[in-house]
Coordinates of N, CA and C in Angstrom, one line a residue:
X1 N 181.7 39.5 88.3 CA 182.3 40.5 89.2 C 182.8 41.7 88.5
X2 N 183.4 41.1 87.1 CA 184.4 42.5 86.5 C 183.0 43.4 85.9
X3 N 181.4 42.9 86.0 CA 180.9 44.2 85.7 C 180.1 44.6 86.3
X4 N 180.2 44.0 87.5 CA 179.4 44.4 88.6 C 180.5 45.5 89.4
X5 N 182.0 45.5 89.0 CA 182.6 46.7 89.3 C 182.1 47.8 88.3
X6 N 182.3 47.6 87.2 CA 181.7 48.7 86.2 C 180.5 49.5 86.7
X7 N 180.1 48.6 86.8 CA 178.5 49.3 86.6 C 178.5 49.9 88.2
X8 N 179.4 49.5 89.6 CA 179.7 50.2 90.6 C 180.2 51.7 90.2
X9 N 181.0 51.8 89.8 CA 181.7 52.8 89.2 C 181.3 53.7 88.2
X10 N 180.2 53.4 87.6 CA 179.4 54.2 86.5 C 178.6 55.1 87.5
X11 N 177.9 53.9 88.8 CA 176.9 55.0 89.7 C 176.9 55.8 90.6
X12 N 178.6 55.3 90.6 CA 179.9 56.3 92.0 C 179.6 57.8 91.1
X13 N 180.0 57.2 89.4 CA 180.5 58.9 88.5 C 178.6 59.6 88.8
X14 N 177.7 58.8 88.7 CA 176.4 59.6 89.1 C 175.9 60.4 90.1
X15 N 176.4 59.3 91.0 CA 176.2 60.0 92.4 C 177.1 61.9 92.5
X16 N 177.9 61.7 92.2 CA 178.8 62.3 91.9 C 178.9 63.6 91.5
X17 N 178.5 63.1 90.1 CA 177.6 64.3 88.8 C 176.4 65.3 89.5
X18 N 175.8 64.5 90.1 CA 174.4 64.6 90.8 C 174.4 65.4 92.4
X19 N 175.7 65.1 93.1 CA 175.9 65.8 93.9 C 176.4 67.4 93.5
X20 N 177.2 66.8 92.7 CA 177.8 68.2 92.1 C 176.7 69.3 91.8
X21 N 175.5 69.0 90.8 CA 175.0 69.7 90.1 C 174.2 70.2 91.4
X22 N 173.6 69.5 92.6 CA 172.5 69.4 93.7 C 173.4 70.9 94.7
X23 N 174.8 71.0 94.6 CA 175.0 71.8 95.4 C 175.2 72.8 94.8
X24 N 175.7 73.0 93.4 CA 175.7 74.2 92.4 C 174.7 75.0 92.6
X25 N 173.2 74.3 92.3 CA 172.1 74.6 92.3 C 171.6 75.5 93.6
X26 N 172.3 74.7 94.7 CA 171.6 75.7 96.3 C 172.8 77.1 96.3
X27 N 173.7 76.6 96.1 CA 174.5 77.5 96.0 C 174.4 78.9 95.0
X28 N 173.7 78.8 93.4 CA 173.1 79.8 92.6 C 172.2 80.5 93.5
X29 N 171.2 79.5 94.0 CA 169.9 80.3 94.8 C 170.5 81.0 95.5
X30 N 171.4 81.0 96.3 CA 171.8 81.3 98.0 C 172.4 82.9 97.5
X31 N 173.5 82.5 97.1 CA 174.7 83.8 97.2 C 174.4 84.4 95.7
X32 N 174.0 83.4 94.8 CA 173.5 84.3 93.1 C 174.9 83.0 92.1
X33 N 174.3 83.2 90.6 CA 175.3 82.8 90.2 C 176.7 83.4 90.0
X34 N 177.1 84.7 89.8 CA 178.0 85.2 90.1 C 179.1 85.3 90.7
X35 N 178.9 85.2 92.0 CA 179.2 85.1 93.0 C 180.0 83.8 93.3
X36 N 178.9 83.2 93.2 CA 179.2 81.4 93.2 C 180.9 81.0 92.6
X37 N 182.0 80.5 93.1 CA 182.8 80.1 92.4 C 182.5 78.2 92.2
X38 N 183.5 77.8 91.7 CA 183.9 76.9 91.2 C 184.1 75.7 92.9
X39 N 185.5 76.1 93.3 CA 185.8 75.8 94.5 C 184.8 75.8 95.4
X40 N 184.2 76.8 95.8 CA 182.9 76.3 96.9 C 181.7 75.6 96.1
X41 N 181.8 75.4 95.2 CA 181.0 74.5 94.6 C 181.0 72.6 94.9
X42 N 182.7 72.6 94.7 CA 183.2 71.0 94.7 C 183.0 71.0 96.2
X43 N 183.3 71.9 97.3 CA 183.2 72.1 98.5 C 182.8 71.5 99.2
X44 N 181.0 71.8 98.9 CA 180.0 71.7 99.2 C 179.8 70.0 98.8
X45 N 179.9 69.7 98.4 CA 180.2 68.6 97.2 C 180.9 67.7 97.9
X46 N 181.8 68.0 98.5 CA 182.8 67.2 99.0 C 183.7 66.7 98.2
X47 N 184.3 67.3 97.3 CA 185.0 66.6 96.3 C 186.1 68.2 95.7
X48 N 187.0 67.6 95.1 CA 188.2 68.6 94.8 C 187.3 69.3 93.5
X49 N 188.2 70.5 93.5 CA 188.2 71.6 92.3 C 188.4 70.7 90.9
X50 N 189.7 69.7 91.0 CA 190.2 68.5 90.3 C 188.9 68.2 89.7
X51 N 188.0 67.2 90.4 CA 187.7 66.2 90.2 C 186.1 67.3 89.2
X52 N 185.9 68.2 89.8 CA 184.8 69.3 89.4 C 185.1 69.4 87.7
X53 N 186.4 69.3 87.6 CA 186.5 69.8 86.3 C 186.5 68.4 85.2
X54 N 186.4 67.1 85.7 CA 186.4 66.1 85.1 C 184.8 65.7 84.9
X55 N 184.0 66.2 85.5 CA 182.4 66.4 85.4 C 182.3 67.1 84.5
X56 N 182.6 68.5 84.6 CA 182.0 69.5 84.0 C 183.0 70.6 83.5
X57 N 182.9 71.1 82.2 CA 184.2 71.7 81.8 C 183.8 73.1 82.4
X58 N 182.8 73.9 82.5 CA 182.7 75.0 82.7 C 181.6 75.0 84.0
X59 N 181.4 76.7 84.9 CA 180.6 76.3 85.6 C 179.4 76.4 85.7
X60 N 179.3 77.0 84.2 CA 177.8 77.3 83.4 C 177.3 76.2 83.0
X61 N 178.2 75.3 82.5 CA 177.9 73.6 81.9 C 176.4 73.0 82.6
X62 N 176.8 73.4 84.4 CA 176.1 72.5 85.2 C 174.7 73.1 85.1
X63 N 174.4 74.3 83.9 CA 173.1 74.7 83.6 C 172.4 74.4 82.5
X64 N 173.6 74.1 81.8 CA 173.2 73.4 80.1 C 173.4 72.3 79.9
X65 N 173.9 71.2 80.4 CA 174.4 70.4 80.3 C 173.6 69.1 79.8
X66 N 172.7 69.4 80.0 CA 171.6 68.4 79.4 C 170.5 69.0 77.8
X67 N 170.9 70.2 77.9 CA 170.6 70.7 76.5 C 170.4 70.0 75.0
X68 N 172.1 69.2 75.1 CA 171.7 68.3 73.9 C 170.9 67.5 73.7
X69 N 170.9 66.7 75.3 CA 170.3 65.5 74.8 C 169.0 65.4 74.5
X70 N 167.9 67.0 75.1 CA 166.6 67.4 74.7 C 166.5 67.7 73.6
X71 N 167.6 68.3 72.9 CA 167.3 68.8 71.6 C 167.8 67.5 70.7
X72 N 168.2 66.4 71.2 CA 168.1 65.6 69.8 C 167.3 64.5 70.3
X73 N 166.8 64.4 71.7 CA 165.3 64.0 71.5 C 164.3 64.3 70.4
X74 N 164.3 65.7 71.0 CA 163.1 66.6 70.0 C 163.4 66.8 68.3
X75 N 164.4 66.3 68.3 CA 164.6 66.5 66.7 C 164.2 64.7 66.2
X76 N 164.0 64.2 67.2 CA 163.6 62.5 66.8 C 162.4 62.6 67.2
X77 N 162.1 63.3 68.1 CA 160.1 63.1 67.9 C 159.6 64.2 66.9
X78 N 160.7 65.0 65.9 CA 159.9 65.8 64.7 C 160.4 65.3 63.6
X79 N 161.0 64.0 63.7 CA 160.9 63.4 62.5 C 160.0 62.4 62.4
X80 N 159.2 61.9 63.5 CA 158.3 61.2 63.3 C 156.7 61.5 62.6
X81 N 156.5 61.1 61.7 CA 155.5 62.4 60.9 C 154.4 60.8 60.8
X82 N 152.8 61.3 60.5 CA 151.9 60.0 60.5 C 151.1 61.0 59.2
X83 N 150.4 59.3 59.0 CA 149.7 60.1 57.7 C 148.6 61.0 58.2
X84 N 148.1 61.6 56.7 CA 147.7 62.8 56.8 C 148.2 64.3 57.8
X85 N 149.2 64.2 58.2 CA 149.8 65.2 58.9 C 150.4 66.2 58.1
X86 N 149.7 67.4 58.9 CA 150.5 68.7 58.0 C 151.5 69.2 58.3
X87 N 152.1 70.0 58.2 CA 153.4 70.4 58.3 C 153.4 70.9 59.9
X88 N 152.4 71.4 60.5 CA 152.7 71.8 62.0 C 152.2 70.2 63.2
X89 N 151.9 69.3 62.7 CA 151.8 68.2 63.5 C 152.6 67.7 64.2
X90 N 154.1 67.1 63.1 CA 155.1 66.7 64.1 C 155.6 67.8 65.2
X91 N 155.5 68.8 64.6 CA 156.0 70.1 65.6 C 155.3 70.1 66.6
X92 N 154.1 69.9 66.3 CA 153.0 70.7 67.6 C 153.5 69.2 68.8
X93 N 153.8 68.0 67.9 CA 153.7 66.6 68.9 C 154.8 66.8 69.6
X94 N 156.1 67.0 69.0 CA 157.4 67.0 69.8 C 157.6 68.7 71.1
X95 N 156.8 69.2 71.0 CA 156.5 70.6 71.5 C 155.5 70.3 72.5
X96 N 155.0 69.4 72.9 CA 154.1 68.9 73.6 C 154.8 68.1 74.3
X97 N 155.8 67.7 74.2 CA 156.2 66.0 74.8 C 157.2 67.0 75.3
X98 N 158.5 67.6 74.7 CA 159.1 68.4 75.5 C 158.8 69.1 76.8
X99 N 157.5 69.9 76.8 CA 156.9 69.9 77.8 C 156.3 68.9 78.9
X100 N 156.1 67.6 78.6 CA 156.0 67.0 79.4 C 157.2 66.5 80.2
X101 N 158.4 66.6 79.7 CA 159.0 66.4 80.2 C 160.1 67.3 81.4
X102 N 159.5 68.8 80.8 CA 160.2 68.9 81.5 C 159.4 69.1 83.1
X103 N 157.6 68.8 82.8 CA 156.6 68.8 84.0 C 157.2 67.6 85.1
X104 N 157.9 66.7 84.3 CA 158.3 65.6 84.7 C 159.4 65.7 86.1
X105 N 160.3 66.6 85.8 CA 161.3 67.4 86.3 C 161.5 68.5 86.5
X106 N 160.0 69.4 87.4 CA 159.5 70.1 87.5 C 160.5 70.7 88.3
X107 N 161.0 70.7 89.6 CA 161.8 71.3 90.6 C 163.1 72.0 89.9
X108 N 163.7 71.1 89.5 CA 164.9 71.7 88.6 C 164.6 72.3 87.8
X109 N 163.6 72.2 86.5 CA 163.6 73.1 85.5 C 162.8 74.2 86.1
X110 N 162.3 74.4 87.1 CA 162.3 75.9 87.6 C 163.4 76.5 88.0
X111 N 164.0 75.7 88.9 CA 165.3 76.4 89.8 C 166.2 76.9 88.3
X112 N 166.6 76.0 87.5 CA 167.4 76.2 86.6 C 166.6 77.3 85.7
X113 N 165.4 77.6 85.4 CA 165.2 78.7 84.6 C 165.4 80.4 85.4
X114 N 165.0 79.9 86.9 CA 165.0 80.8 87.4 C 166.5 81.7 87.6
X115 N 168.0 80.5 87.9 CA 169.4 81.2 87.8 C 169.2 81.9 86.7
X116 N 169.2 81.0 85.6 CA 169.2 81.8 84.3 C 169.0 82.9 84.3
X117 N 167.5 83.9 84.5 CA 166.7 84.7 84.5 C 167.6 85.5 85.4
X118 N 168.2 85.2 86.5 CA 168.8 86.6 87.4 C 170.5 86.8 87.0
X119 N 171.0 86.3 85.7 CA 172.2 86.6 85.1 C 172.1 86.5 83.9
X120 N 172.3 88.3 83.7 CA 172.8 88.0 82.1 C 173.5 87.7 80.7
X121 N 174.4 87.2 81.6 CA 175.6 86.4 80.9 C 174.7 84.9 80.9
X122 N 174.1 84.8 81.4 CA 173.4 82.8 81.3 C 172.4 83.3 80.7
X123 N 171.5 84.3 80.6 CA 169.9 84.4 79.5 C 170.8 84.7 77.9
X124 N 172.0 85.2 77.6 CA 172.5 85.7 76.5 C 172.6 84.4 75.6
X125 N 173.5 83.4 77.0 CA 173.7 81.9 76.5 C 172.4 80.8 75.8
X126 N 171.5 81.3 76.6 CA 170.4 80.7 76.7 C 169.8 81.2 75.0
X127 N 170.3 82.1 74.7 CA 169.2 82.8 73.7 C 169.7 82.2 72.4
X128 N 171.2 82.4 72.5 CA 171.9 81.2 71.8 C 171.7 79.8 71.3
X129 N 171.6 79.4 72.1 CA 171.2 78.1 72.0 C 169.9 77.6 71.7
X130 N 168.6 78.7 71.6 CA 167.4 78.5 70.9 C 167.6 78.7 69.6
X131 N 168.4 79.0 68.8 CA 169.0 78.6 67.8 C 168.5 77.4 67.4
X132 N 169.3 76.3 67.9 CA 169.6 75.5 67.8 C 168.0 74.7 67.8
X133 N 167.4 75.3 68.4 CA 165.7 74.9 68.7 C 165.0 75.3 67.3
X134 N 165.4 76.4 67.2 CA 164.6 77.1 65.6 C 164.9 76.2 64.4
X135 N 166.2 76.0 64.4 CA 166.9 75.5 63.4 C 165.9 74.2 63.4
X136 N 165.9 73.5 64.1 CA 165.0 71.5 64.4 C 164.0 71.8 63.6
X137 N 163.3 72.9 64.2 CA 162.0 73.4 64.1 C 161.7 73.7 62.8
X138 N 162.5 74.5 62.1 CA 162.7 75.0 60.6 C 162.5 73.4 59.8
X139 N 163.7 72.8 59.9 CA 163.9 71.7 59.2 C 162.5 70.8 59.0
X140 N 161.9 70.4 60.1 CA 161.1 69.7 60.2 C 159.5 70.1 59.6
X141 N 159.7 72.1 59.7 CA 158.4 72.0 59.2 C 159.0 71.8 57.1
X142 N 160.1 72.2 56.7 CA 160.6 72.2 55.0 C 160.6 70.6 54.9
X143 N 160.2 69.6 55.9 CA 160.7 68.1 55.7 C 158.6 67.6 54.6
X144 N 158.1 68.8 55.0 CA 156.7 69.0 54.4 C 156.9 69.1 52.9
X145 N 158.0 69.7 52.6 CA 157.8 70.5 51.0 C 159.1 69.7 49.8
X146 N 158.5 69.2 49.0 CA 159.7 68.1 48.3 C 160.8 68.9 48.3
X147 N 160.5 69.7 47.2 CA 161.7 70.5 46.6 C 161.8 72.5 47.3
X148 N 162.2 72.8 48.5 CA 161.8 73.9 48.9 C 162.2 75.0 48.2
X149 N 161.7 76.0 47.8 CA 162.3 77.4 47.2 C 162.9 78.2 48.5
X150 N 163.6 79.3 47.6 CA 164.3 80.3 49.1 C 163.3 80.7 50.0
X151 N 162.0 80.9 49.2 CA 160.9 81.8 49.9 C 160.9 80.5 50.6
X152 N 160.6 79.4 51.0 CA 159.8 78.5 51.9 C 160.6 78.2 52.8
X153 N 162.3 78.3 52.5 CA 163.2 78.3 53.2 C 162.8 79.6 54.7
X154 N 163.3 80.8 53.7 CA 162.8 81.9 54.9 C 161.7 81.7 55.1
X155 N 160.5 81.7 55.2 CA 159.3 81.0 55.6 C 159.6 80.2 57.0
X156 N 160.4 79.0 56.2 CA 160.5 78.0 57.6 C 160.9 78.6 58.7
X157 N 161.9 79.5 58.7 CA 163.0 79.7 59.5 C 162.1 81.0 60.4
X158 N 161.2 82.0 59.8 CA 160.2 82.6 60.2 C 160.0 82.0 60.8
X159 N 159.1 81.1 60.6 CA 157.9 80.0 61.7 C 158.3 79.8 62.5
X160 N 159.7 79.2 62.4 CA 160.6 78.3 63.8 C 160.2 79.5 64.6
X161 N 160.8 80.6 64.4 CA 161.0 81.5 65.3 C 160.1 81.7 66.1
X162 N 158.6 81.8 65.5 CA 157.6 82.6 65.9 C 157.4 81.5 67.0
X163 N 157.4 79.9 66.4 CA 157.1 78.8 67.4 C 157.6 78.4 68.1
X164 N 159.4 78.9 68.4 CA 159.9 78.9 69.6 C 159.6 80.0 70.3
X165 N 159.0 81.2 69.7 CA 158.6 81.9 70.8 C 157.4 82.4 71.8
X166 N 156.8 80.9 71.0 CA 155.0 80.4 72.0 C 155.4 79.8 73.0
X167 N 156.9 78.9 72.4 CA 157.3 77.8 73.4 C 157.4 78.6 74.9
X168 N 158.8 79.8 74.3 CA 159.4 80.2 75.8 C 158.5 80.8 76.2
X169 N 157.4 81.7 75.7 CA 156.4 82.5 76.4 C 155.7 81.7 77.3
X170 N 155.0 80.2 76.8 CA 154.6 79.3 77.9 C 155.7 79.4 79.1
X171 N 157.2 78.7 78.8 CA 157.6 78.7 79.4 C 158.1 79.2 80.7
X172 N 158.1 81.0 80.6 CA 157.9 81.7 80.9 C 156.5 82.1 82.0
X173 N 155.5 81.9 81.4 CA 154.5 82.1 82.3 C 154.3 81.0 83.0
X174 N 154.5 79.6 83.0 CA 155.1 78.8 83.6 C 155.8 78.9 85.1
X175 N 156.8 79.1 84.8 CA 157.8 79.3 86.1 C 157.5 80.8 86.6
X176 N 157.3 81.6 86.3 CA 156.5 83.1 87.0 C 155.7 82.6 87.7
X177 N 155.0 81.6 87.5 CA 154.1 80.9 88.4 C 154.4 80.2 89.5
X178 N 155.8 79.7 89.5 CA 156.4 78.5 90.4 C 156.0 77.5 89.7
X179 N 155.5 76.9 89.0 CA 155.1 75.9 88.1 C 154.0 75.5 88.7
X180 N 153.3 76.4 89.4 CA 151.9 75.6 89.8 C 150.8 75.4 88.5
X181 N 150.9 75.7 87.5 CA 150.1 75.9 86.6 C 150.6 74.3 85.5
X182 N 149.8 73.9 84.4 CA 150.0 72.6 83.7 C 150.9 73.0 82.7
X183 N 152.4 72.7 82.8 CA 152.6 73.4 81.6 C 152.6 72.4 80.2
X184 N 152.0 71.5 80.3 CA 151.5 71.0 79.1 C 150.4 71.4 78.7
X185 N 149.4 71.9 79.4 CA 148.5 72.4 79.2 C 148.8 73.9 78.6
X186 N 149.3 75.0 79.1 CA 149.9 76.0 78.3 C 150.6 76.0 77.5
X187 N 151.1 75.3 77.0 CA 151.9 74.6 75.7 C 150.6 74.2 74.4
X188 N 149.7 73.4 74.9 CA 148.6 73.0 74.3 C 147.8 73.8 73.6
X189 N 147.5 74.9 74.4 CA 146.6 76.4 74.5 C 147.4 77.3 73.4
X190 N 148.6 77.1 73.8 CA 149.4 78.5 73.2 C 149.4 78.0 71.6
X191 N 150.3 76.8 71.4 CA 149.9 76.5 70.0 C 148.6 76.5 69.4
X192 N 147.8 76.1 70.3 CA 146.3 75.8 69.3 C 146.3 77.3 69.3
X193 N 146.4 78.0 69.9 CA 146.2 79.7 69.3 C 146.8 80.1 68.1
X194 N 148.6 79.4 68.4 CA 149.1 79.7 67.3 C 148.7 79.4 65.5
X195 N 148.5 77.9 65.8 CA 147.7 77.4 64.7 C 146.6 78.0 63.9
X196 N 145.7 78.8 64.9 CA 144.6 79.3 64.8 C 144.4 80.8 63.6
X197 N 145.7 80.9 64.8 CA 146.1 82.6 64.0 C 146.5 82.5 62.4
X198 N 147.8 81.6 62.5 CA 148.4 81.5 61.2 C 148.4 80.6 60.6
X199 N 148.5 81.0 58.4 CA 148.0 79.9 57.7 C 150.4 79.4 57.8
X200 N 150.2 78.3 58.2 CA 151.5 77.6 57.7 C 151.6 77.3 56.3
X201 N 151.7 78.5 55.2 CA 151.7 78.1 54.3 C 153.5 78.7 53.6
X202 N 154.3 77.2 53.1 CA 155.3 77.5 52.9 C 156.0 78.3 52.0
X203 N 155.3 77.5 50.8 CA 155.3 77.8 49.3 C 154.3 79.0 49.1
X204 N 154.9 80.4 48.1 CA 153.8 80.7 47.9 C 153.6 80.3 47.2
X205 N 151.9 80.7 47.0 CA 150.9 80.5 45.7 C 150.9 80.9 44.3
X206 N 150.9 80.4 43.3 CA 151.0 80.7 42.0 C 150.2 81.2 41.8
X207 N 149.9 82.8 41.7 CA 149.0 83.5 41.3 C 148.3 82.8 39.8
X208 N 146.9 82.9 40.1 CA 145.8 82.7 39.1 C 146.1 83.5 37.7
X209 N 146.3 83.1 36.6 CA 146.4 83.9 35.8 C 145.0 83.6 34.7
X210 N 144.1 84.7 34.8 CA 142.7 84.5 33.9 C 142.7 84.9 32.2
X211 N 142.0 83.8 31.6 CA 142.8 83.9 30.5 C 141.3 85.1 30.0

């Protein structure tokens, strides 16, 4: 009985969470995020200003809020490396699965890219926190090179960049779309271009010296 209350009370805090974020969301579309306070948020919600803040510390939260836990997903499917793989494989694998997931949870991750996109105080945030994306990204392609030099360092951190910014461009043409388009499939496309174009090479080459 004592955990059949628990586990009552764990799916009361869901329902909850879930309401909250479900009216935030109509409420961004409707009136804009701006606009939107806090109070007509829990409102809608049926629940106090109080209780809003024991969910969610801020009222931007209810747009990032799951941020972490994709990004340390994705930093556990780019540590998974198989033999013979080059330095862009785990990348390209965890950049692929990200995408599937978020095809998974298509409705929201449009609605939620779309608030983003019409405030610039939430795209600024946003841009921030692809940091945090580069950074994974960097790591995992230098997890290729034993001992890295500075050059392979900057290198990495190059790459990340360039390869988060296949990601958001898919993503991007993606939701411009309304998501009627595969976005695993644009994800797919975009890298194999990427791959195509550029040699991932970390280290440079030790010039030939002819005797």
């Amino acid at each position: 009985a004592k955990v059949s209350m628990v586990a009552l009370r764990e799916r009361k805090k869901d329902q909850t969470r879930e309401a909250l974020a479900r009216a935030a969301f109509n409420l961004f579309e409707t009136k804009g995020y701006e606009a939107t306070t806090v109070a007509e948020i829990a409102r809608a919600a049926n629940v106090s200003r109080r209780t809003f803040f024991r969910y969610y510390a801020t009222k931007d939260a209810l747009l990032f809020v799951d941020n972490s836990d994709h990004l340390e997903r994705f930093r556990e499917l780019l540590a998974l490396r198989q033999v013979g793989d080059t330095a862009f494989g785990p990348v390209r694998r965890a950049c692929i699965a990200l995408a599937e997931s978020y095809m998974s949870d298509h409705d929201q991750v449009i609605a939620r890219a779309r608030i983003i996109e019409s405030s610039p105080a939430l795209s600024k945030q946003e841009r921030q926190q692809d940091l945090g994306w580069e950074q994974a990204i960097a790591e995992a392609l230098l997890d290729s090179v034993r001992e890295p030099s500075d050059v392979a360092r900057r290198r990495g951190r190059l790459l990340a960049g360039a390869i988060w910014g296949v990601m958001r461009a898919s993503m991007e043409e993606w939701t411009r779309d309304s998501g009627r388009r595969d976005l695993v499939w644009l994800t797919r496309e975009a890298l194999s271009l990427f791959d195509s174009a550029v040699t991932l090479e970390l280290e440079p080459r030790t010039p030939r010296v002819d005797n």
